[in-house]
PDB file of C-alpha atoms and ligand atoms in Angstrom:
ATOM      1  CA  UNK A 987      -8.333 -11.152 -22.078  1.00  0.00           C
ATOM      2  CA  UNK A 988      -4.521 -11.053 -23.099  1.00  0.00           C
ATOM      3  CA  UNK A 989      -1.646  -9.032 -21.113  1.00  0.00           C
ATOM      4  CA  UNK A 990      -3.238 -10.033 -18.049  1.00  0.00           C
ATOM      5  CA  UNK A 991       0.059 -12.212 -17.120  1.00  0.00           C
ATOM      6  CA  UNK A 992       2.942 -11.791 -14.399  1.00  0.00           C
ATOM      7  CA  UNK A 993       4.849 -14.798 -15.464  1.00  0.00           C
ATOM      8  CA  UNK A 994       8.281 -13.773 -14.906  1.00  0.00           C
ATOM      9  CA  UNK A 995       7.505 -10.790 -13.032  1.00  0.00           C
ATOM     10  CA  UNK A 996       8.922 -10.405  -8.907  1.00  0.00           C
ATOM     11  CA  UNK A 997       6.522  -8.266  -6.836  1.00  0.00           C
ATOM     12  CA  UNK A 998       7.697  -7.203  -3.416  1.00  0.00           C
ATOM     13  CA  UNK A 999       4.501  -5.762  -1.294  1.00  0.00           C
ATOM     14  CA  UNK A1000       5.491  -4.544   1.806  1.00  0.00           C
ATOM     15  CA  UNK A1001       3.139  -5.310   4.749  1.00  0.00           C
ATOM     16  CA  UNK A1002       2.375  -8.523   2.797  1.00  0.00           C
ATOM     17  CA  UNK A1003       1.219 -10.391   5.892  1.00  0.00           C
ATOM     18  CA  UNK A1004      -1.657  -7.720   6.715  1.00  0.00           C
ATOM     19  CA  UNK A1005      -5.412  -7.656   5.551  1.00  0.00           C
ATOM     20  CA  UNK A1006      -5.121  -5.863   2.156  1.00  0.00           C
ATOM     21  CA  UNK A1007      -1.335  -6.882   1.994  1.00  0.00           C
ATOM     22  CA  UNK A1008      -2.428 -10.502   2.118  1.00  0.00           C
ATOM     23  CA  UNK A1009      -4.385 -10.438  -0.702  1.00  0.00           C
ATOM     24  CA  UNK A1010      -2.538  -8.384  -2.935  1.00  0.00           C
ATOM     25  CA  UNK A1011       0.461 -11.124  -2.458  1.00  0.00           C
ATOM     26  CA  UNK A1012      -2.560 -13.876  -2.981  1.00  0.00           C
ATOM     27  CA  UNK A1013      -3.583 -11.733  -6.542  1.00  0.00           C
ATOM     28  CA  UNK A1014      -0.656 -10.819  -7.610  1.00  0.00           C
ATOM     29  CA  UNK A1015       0.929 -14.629  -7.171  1.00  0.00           C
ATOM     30  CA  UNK A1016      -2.776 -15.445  -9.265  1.00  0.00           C
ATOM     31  CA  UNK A1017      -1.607 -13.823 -12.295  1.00  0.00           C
ATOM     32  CA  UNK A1018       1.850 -15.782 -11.968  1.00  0.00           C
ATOM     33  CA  UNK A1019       4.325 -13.309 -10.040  1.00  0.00           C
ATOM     34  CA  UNK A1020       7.026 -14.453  -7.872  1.00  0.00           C
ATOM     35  CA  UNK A1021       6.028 -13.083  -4.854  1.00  0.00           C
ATOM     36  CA  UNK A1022       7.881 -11.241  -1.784  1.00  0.00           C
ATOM     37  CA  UNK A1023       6.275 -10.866   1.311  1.00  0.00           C
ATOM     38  CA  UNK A1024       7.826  -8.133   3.681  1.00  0.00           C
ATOM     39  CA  UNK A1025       6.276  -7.122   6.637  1.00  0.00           C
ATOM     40  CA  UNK A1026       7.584  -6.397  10.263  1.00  0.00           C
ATOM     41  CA  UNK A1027       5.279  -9.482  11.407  1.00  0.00           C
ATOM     42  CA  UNK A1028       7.874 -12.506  10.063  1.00  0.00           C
ATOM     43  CA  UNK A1029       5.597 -15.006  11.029  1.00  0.00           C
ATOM     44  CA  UNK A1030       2.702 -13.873   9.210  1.00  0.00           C
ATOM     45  CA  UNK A1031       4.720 -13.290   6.490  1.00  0.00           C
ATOM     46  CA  UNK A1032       6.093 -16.905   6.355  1.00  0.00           C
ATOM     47  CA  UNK A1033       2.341 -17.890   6.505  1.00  0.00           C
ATOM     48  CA  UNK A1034       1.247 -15.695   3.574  1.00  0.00           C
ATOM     49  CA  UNK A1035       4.097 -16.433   1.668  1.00  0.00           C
ATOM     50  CA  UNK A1036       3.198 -20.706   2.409  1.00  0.00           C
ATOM     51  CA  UNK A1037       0.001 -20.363   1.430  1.00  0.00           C
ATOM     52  CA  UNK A1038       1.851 -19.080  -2.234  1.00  0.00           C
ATOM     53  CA  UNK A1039       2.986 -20.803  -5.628  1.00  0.00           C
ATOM     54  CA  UNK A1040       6.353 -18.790  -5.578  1.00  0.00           C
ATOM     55  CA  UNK A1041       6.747 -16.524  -2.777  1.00  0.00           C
ATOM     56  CA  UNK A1042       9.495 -15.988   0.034  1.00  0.00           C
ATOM     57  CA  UNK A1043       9.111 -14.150   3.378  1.00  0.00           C
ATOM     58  CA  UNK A1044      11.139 -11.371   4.511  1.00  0.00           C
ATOM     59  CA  UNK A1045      11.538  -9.496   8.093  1.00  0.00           C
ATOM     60  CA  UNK A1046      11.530  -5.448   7.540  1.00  0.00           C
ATOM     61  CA  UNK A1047      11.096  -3.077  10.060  1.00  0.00           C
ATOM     62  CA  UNK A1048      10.210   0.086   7.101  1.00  0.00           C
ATOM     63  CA  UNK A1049      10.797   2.853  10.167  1.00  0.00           C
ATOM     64  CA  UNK A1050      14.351   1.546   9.967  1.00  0.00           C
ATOM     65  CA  UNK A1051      16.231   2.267   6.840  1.00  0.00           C
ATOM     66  CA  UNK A1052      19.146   0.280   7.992  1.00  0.00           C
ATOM     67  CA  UNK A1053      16.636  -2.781   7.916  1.00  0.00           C
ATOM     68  CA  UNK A1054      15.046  -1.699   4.468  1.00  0.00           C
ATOM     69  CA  UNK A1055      18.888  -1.097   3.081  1.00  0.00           C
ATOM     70  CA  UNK A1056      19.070  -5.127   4.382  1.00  0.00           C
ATOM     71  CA  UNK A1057      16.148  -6.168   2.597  1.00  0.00           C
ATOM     72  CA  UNK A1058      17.139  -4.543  -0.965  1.00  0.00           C
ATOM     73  CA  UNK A1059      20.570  -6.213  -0.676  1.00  0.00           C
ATOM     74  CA  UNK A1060      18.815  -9.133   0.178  1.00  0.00           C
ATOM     75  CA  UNK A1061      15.704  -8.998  -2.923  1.00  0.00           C
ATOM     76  CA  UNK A1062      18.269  -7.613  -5.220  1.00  0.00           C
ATOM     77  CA  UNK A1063      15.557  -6.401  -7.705  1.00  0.00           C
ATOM     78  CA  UNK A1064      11.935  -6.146  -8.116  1.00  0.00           C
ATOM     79  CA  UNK A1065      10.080  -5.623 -11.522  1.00  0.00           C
ATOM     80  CA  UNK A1066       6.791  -4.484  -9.196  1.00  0.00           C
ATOM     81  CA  UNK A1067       7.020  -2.753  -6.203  1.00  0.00           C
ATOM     82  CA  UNK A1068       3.500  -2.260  -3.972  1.00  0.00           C
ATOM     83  CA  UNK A1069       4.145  -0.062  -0.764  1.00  0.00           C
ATOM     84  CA  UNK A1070       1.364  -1.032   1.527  1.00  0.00           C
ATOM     85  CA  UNK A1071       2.679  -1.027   4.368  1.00  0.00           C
ATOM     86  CA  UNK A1072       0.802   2.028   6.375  1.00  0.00           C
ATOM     87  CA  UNK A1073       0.218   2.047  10.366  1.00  0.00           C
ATOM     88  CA  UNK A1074      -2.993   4.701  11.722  1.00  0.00           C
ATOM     89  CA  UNK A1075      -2.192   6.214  15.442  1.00  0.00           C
ATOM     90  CA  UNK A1076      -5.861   7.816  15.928  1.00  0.00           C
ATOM     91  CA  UNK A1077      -6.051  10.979  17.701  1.00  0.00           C
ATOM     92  CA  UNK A1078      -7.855  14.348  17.613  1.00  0.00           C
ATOM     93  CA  UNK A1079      -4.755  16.317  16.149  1.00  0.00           C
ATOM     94  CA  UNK A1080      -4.582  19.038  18.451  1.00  0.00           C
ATOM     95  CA  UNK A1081      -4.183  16.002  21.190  1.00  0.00           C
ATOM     96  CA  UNK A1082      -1.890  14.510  18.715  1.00  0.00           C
ATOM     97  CA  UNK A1083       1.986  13.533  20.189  1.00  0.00           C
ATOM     98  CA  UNK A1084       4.481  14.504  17.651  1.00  0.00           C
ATOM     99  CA  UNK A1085       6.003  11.086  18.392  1.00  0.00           C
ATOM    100  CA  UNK A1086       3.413   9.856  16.589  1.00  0.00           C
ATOM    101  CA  UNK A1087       3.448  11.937  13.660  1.00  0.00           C
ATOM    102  CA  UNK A1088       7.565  10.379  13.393  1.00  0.00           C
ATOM    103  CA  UNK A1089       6.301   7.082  13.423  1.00  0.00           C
ATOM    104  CA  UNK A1090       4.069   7.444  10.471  1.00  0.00           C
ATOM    105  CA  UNK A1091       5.831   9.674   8.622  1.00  0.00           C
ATOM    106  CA  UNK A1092       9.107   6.848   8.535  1.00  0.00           C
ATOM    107  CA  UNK A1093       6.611   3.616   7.956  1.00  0.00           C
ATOM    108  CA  UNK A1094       4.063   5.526   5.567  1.00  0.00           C
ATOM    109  CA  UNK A1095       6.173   8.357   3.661  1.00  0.00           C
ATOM    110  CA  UNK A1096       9.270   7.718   4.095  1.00  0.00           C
ATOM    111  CA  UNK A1097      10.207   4.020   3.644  1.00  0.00           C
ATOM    112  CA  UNK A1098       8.138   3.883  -0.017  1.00  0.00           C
ATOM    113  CA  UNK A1099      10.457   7.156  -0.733  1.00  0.00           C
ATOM    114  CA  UNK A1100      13.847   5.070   0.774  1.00  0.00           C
ATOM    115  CA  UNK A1101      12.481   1.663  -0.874  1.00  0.00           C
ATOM    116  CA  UNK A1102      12.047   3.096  -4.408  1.00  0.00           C
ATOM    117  CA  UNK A1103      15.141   5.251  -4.309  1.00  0.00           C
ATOM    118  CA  UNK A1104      16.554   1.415  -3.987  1.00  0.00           C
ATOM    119  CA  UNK A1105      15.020  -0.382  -6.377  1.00  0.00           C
ATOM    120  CA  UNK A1106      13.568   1.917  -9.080  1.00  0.00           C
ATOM    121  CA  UNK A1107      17.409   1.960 -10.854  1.00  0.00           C
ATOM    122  CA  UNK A1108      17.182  -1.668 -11.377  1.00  0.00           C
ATOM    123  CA  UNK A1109      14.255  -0.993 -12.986  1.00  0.00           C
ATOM    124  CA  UNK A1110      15.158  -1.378 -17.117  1.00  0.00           C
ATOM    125  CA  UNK A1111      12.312  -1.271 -19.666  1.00  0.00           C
ATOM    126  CA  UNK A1112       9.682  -2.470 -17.405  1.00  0.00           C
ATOM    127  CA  UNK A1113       8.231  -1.936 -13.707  1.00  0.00           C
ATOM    128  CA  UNK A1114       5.309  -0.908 -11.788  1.00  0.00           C
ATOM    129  CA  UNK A1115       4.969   1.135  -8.482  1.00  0.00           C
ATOM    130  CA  UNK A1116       1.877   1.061  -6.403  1.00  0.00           C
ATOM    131  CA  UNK A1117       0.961   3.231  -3.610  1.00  0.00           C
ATOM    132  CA  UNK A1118      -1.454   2.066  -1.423  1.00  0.00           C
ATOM    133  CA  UNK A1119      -2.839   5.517  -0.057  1.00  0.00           C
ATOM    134  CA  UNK A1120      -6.113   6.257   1.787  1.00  0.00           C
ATOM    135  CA  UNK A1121      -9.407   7.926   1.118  1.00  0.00           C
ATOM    136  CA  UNK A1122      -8.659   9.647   4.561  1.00  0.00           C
ATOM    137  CA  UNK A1123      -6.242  11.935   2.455  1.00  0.00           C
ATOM    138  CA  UNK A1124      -8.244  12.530  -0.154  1.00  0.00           C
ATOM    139  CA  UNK A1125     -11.494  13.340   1.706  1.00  0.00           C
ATOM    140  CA  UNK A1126      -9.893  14.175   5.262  1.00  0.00           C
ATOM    141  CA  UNK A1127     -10.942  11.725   7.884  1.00  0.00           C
ATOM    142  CA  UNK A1128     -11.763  12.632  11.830  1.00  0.00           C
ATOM    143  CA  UNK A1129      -8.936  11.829  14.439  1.00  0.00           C
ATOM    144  CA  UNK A1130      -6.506  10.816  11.378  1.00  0.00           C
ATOM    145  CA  UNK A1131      -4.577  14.442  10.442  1.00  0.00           C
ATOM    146  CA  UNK A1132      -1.320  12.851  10.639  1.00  0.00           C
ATOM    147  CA  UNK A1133      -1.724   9.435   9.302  1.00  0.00           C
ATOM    148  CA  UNK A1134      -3.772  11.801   6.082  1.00  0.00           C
ATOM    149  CA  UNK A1135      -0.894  13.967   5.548  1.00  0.00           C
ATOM    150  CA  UNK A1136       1.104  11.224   5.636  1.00  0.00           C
ATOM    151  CA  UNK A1137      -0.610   9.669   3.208  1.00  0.00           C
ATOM    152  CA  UNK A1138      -1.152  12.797   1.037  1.00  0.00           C
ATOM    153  CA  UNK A1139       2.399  12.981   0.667  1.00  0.00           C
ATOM    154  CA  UNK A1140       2.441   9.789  -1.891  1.00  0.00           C
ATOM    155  CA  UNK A1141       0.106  11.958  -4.213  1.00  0.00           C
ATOM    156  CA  UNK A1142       3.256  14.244  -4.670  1.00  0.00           C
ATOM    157  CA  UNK A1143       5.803  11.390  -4.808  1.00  0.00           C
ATOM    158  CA  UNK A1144       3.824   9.290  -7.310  1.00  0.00           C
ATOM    159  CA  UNK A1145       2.967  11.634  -9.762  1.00  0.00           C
ATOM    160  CA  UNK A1146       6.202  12.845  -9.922  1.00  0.00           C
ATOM    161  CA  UNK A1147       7.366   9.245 -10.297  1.00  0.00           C
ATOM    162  CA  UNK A1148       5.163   8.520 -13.085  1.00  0.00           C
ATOM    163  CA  UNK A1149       6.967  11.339 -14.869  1.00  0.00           C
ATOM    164  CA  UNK A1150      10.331  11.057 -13.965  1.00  0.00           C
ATOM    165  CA  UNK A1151      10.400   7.400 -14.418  1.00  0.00           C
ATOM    166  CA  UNK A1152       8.302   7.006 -17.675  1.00  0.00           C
ATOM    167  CA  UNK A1153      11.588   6.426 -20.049  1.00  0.00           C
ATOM    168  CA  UNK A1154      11.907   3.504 -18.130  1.00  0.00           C
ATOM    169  CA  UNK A1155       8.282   2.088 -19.067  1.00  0.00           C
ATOM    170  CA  UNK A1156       7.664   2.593 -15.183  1.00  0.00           C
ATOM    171  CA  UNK A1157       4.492   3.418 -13.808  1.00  0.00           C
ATOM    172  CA  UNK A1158       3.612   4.591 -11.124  1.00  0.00           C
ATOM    173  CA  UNK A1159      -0.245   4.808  -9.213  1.00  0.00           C
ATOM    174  CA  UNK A1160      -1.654   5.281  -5.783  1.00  0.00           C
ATOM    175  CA  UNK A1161      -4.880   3.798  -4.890  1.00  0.00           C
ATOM    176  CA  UNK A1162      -6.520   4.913  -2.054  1.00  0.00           C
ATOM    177  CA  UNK A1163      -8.785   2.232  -0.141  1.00  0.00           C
ATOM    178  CA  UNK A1164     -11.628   3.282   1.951  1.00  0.00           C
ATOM    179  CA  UNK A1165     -12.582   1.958   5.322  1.00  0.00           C
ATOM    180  CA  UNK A1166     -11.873  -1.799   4.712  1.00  0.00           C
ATOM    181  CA  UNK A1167     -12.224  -4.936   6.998  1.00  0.00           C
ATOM    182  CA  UNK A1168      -8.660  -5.487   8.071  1.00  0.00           C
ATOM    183  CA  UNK A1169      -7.249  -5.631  11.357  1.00  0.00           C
ATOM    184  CA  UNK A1170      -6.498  -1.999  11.365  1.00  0.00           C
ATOM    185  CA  UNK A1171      -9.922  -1.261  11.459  1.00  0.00           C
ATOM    186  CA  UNK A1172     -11.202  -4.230  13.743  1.00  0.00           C
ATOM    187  CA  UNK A1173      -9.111  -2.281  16.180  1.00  0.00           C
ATOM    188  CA  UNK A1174     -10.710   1.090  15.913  1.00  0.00           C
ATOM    189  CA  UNK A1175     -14.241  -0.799  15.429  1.00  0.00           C
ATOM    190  CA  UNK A1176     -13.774  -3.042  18.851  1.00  0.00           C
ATOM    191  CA  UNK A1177     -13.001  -0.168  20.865  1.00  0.00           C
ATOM    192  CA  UNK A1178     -16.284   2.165  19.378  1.00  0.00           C
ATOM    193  CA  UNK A1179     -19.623  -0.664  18.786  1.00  0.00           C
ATOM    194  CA  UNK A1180     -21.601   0.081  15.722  1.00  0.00           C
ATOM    195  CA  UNK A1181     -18.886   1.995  13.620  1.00  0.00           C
ATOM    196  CA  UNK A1182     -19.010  -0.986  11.193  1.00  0.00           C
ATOM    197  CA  UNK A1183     -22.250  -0.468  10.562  1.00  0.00           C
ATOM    198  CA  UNK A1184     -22.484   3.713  10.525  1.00  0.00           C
ATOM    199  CA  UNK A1185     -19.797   3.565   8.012  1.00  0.00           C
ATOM    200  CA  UNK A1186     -21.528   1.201   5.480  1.00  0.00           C
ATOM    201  CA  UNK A1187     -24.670   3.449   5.814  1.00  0.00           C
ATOM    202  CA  UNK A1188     -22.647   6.509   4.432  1.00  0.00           C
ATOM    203  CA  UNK A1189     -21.521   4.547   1.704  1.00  0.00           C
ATOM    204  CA  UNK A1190     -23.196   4.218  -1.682  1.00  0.00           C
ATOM    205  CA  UNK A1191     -22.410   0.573  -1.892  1.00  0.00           C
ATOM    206  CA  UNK A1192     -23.877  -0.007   1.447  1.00  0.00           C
ATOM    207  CA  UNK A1193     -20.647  -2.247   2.627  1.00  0.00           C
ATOM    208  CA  UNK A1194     -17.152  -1.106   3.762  1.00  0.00           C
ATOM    209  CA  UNK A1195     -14.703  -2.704   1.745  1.00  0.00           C
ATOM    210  CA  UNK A1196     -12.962  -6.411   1.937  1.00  0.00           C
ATOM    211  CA  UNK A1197      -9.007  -6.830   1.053  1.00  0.00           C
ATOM    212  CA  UNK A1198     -10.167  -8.489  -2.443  1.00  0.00           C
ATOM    213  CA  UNK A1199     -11.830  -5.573  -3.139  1.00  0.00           C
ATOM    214  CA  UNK A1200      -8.209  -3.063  -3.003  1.00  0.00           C
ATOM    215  CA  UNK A1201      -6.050  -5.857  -4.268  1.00  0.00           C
ATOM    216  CA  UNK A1202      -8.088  -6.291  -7.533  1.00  0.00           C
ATOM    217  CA  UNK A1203      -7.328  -2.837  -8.757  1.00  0.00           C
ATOM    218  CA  UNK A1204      -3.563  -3.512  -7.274  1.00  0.00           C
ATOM    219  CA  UNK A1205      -3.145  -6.599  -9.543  1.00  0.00           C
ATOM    220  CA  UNK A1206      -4.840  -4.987 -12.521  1.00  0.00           C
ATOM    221  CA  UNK A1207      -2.558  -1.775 -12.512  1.00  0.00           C
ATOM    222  CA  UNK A1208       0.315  -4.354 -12.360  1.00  0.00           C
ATOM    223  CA  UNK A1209      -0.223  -5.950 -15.662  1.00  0.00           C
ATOM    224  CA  UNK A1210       0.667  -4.675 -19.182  1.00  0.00           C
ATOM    225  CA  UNK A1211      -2.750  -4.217 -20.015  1.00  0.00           C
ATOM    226  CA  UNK A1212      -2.522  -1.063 -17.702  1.00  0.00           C
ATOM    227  CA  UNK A1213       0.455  -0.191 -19.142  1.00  0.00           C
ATOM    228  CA  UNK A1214      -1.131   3.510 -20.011  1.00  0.00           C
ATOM    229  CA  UNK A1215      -1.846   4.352 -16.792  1.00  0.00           C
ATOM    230  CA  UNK A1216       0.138   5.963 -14.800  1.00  0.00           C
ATOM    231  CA  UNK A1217       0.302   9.207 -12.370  1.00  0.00           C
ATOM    232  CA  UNK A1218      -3.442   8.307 -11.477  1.00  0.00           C
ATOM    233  CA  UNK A1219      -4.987   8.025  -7.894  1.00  0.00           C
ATOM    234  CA  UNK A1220      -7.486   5.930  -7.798  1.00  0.00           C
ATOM    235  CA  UNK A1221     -10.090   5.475  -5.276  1.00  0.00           C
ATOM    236  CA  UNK A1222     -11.703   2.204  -3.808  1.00  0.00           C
ATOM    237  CA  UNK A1223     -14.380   2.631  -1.664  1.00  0.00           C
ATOM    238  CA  UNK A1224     -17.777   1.556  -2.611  1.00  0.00           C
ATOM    239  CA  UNK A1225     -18.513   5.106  -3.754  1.00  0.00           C
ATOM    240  CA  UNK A1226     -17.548   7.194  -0.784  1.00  0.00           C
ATOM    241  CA  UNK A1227     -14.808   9.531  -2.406  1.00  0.00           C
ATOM    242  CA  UNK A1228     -16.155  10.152  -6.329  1.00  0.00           C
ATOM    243  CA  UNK A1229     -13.486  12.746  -7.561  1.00  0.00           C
TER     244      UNK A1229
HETATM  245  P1  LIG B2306      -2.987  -4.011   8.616  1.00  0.00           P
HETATM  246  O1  LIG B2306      -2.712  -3.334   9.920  1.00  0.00           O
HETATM  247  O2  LIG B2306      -3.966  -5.133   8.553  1.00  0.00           O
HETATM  248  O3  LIG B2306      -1.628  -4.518   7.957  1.00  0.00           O
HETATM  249  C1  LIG B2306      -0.502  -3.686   7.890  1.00  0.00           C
HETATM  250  C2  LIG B2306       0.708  -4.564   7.739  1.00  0.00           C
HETATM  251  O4  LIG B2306       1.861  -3.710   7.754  1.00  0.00           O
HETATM  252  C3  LIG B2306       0.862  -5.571   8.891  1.00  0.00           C
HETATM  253  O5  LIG B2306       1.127  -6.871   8.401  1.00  0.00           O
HETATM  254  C4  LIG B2306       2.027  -5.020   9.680  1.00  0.00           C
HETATM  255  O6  LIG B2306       2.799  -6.033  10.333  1.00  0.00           O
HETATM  256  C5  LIG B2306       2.820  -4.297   8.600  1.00  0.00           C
HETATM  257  N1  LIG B2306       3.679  -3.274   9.187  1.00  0.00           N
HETATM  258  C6  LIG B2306       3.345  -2.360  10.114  1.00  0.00           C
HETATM  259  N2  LIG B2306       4.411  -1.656  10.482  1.00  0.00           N
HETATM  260  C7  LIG B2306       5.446  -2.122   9.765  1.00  0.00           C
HETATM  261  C8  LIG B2306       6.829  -1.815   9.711  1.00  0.00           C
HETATM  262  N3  LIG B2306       7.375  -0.882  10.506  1.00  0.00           N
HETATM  263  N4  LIG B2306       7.620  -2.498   8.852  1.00  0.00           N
HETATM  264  C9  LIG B2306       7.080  -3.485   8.069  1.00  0.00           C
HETATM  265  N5  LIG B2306       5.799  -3.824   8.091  1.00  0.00           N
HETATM  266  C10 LIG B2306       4.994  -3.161   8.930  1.00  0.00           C
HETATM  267  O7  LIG B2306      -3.414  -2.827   7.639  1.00  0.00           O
HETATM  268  P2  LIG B2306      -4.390  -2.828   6.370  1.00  0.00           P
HETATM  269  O8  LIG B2306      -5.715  -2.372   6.826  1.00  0.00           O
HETATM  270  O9  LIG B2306      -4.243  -4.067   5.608  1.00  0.00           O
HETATM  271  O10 LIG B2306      -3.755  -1.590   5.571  1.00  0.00           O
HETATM  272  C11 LIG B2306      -2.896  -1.733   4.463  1.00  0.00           C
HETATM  273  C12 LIG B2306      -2.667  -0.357   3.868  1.00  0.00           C
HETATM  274  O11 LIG B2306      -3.933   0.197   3.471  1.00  0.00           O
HETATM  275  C13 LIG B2306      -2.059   0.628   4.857  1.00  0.00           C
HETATM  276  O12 LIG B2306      -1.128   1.451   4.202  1.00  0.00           O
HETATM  277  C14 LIG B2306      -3.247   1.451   5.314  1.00  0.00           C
HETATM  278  O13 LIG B2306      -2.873   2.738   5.734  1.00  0.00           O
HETATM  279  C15 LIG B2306      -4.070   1.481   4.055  1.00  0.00           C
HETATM  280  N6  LIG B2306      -5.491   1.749   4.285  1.00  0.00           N
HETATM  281  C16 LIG B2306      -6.251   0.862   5.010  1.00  0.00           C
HETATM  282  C17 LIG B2306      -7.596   1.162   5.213  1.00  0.00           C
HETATM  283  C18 LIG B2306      -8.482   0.238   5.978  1.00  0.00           C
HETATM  284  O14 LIG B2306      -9.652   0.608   6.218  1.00  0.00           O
HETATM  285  N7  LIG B2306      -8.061  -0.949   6.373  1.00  0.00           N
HETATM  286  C19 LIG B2306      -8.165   2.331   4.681  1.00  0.00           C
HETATM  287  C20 LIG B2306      -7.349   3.189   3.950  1.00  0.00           C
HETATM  288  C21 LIG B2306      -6.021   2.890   3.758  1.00  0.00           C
END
C-alpha cells in the first residue's frame, strides 16, 4: 500500500517515554519519521528514543509553559505533532481537590493548546495533529470527572483545528483509547485486584487494550493516505464506546 511513508517527516509525541507514548514513537519511527521523544521522565525518554532509528530525547515538564516555550525553541519545527501526554488523579468528584483539577487541566488541556499555538505556524503545506483523548470523556468514567472534562476539552480544540488549519493541509484528530495496559492503569489495577479482569468482561473484544493497539491508528492518521481525515474522534477500545 503506497502513502504509507514518513520519510522526511519529524514527529514530536509528548509523553514519548510512557506505555502508549512508547509505541507511538516505536510506529511512527517504523514508517521512517525522525522521532522526538518529550516526556517529563528524561531517562525514559533517552531509553525510548535509543531503542530508535532517528530519534532524540527531550526533558518537558507540559504544566510549565516556560519549559514547553524551551522545548519549541529547542525542536524548532515539527511536521507531526501527537499530544499524549495525559496524567489521571482518581477521585469521586465531589471529594475531588481543585488542586487537582489545575494539574490536569495544564498537562492535559492546556500544554497541547500552548504546544500547537507554537508549532502549528511552522506548519506550511503539510502537518498532522493528534490528540490522544480518552473513552472516559466520551462515555464518562467513575472517579475520573476532572481528568474527562479535561479530556473533553480536546474535542472542542481539535475540531476547530481541523477547520481553522485546513489551508495549511493540516489535520487534525483525537483518538480516544480505552482502558489500556500502561502504567497508568497498573497503578489503579494494583491498588483494586481483579479490575483487569472486570474490565475485559465489559468489553466486546474480551481484552483491555495494549499500547500497539492506540499507536496503530496514531501512525495511520499520520500518513498521507489519511490525508482526508480530519476533525474525527476516533475511538479505540475493543468495542466499548461504538458512537
Ligand atoms: P503513562 O502514565 O504510561 O505515560 C504518560 C507519560 O506522560 C509518562 O511517560 C510521563 O512521564 C509523561 N508525563 C506525565 N506528566 C508529564 C508532564 N508534566 N510533562 C511531560 N510529560 C509528562 O500513560 P499512558 O497510559 O501511556 O497514557 C497516555 C495517554 O493516553 C494519556 O493522555 C492518557 O490520559 C491517555 N489514556 C490512557 C488510557 C489507559 O488506559 N492507559 C485510557 C485512556 C486514555
Amino acid at each position: 500500500m503506497e502513502g504509507l511513508s514518513l520519510a522526511g517527516r519529524t514527529a514530536l509525541v509528548t509523553g514519548g517515554a510512557g506505555g502508549i507514548g512508547t509505541a507511538i514513537c516505536a510506529d511512527l519511527a517504523g514508517l521512517g519519521a525522525r522521532v522526538v521523544v518529550a516526556d517529563l521522565d528524561e531517562d525514559a525518554a533517552r531509553t525510548t528514543a535509543a531503542g530508535l532509528p532517528d530519534a532524540v530525547a527531550e526533558r518537558v515538564d507540559l504544566a510549565d509553559p516556560g519549559s514547553i516555550d524551551d522545548l519549541a525553541g529547542r525542536v524548532g519545527a515539527a511536521d507531526i505533532l501527537v499530544h499524549n501526554a495525559g496524567i489521571s488523579i482518581v477521585e469521586p468528584f465531589v471529594d475531588s481537590d481543585p488542586a487537582s483539577w489545575d494539574l490536569m487541566w495544564k498537562i492535559n488541556l492546556r500544554a497541547p493548546m500552548y504546544l500547537t499555538r507554537l508549532l502549528l505556524p511552522g506548519m506550511r503545506g503539510w502537518g498532522r495533529l493528534v490528540f490522544i483523548s480518552s473513552d472516559g470523556a466520551r462515555a464518562g468514567s467513575g472517579g475520573e470527572g476532572a481528568y474527562a472534562a479535561t479530556k473533553a476539552g480536546l474535542f472542542g480544540l481539535a475540531k476547530t483545528l481541523a477547520r481553522e488549519a485546513a489551508r495549511q493541509g493540516v489535520t487534525s484528530n483525537v483518538v480516544c483509547p480505552g482502558p489500556t495496559d500502561t502504567p497508568m492503569v497498573r497503578t489503579v489495577a494494583d491498588r483494586h485486584p481483579g479490575l483487569v479482569d472486570k474490565l475485559a468482561r465489559q468489553i466486546p473484544l474480551r481484552r483491555i487494550g495494549r499500547p500497539a493497539d492506540v499507536a496503530g491508528l496514531v501512525a495511520f492518521l499520520c500518513t498521507d493516505r489519511a490525508g482526508y481525515i480530519t476533525g474525527q474522534t476516533l475511538s479505540v477500545s475493543g468495542g466499548i464506546t461504538m458512537f
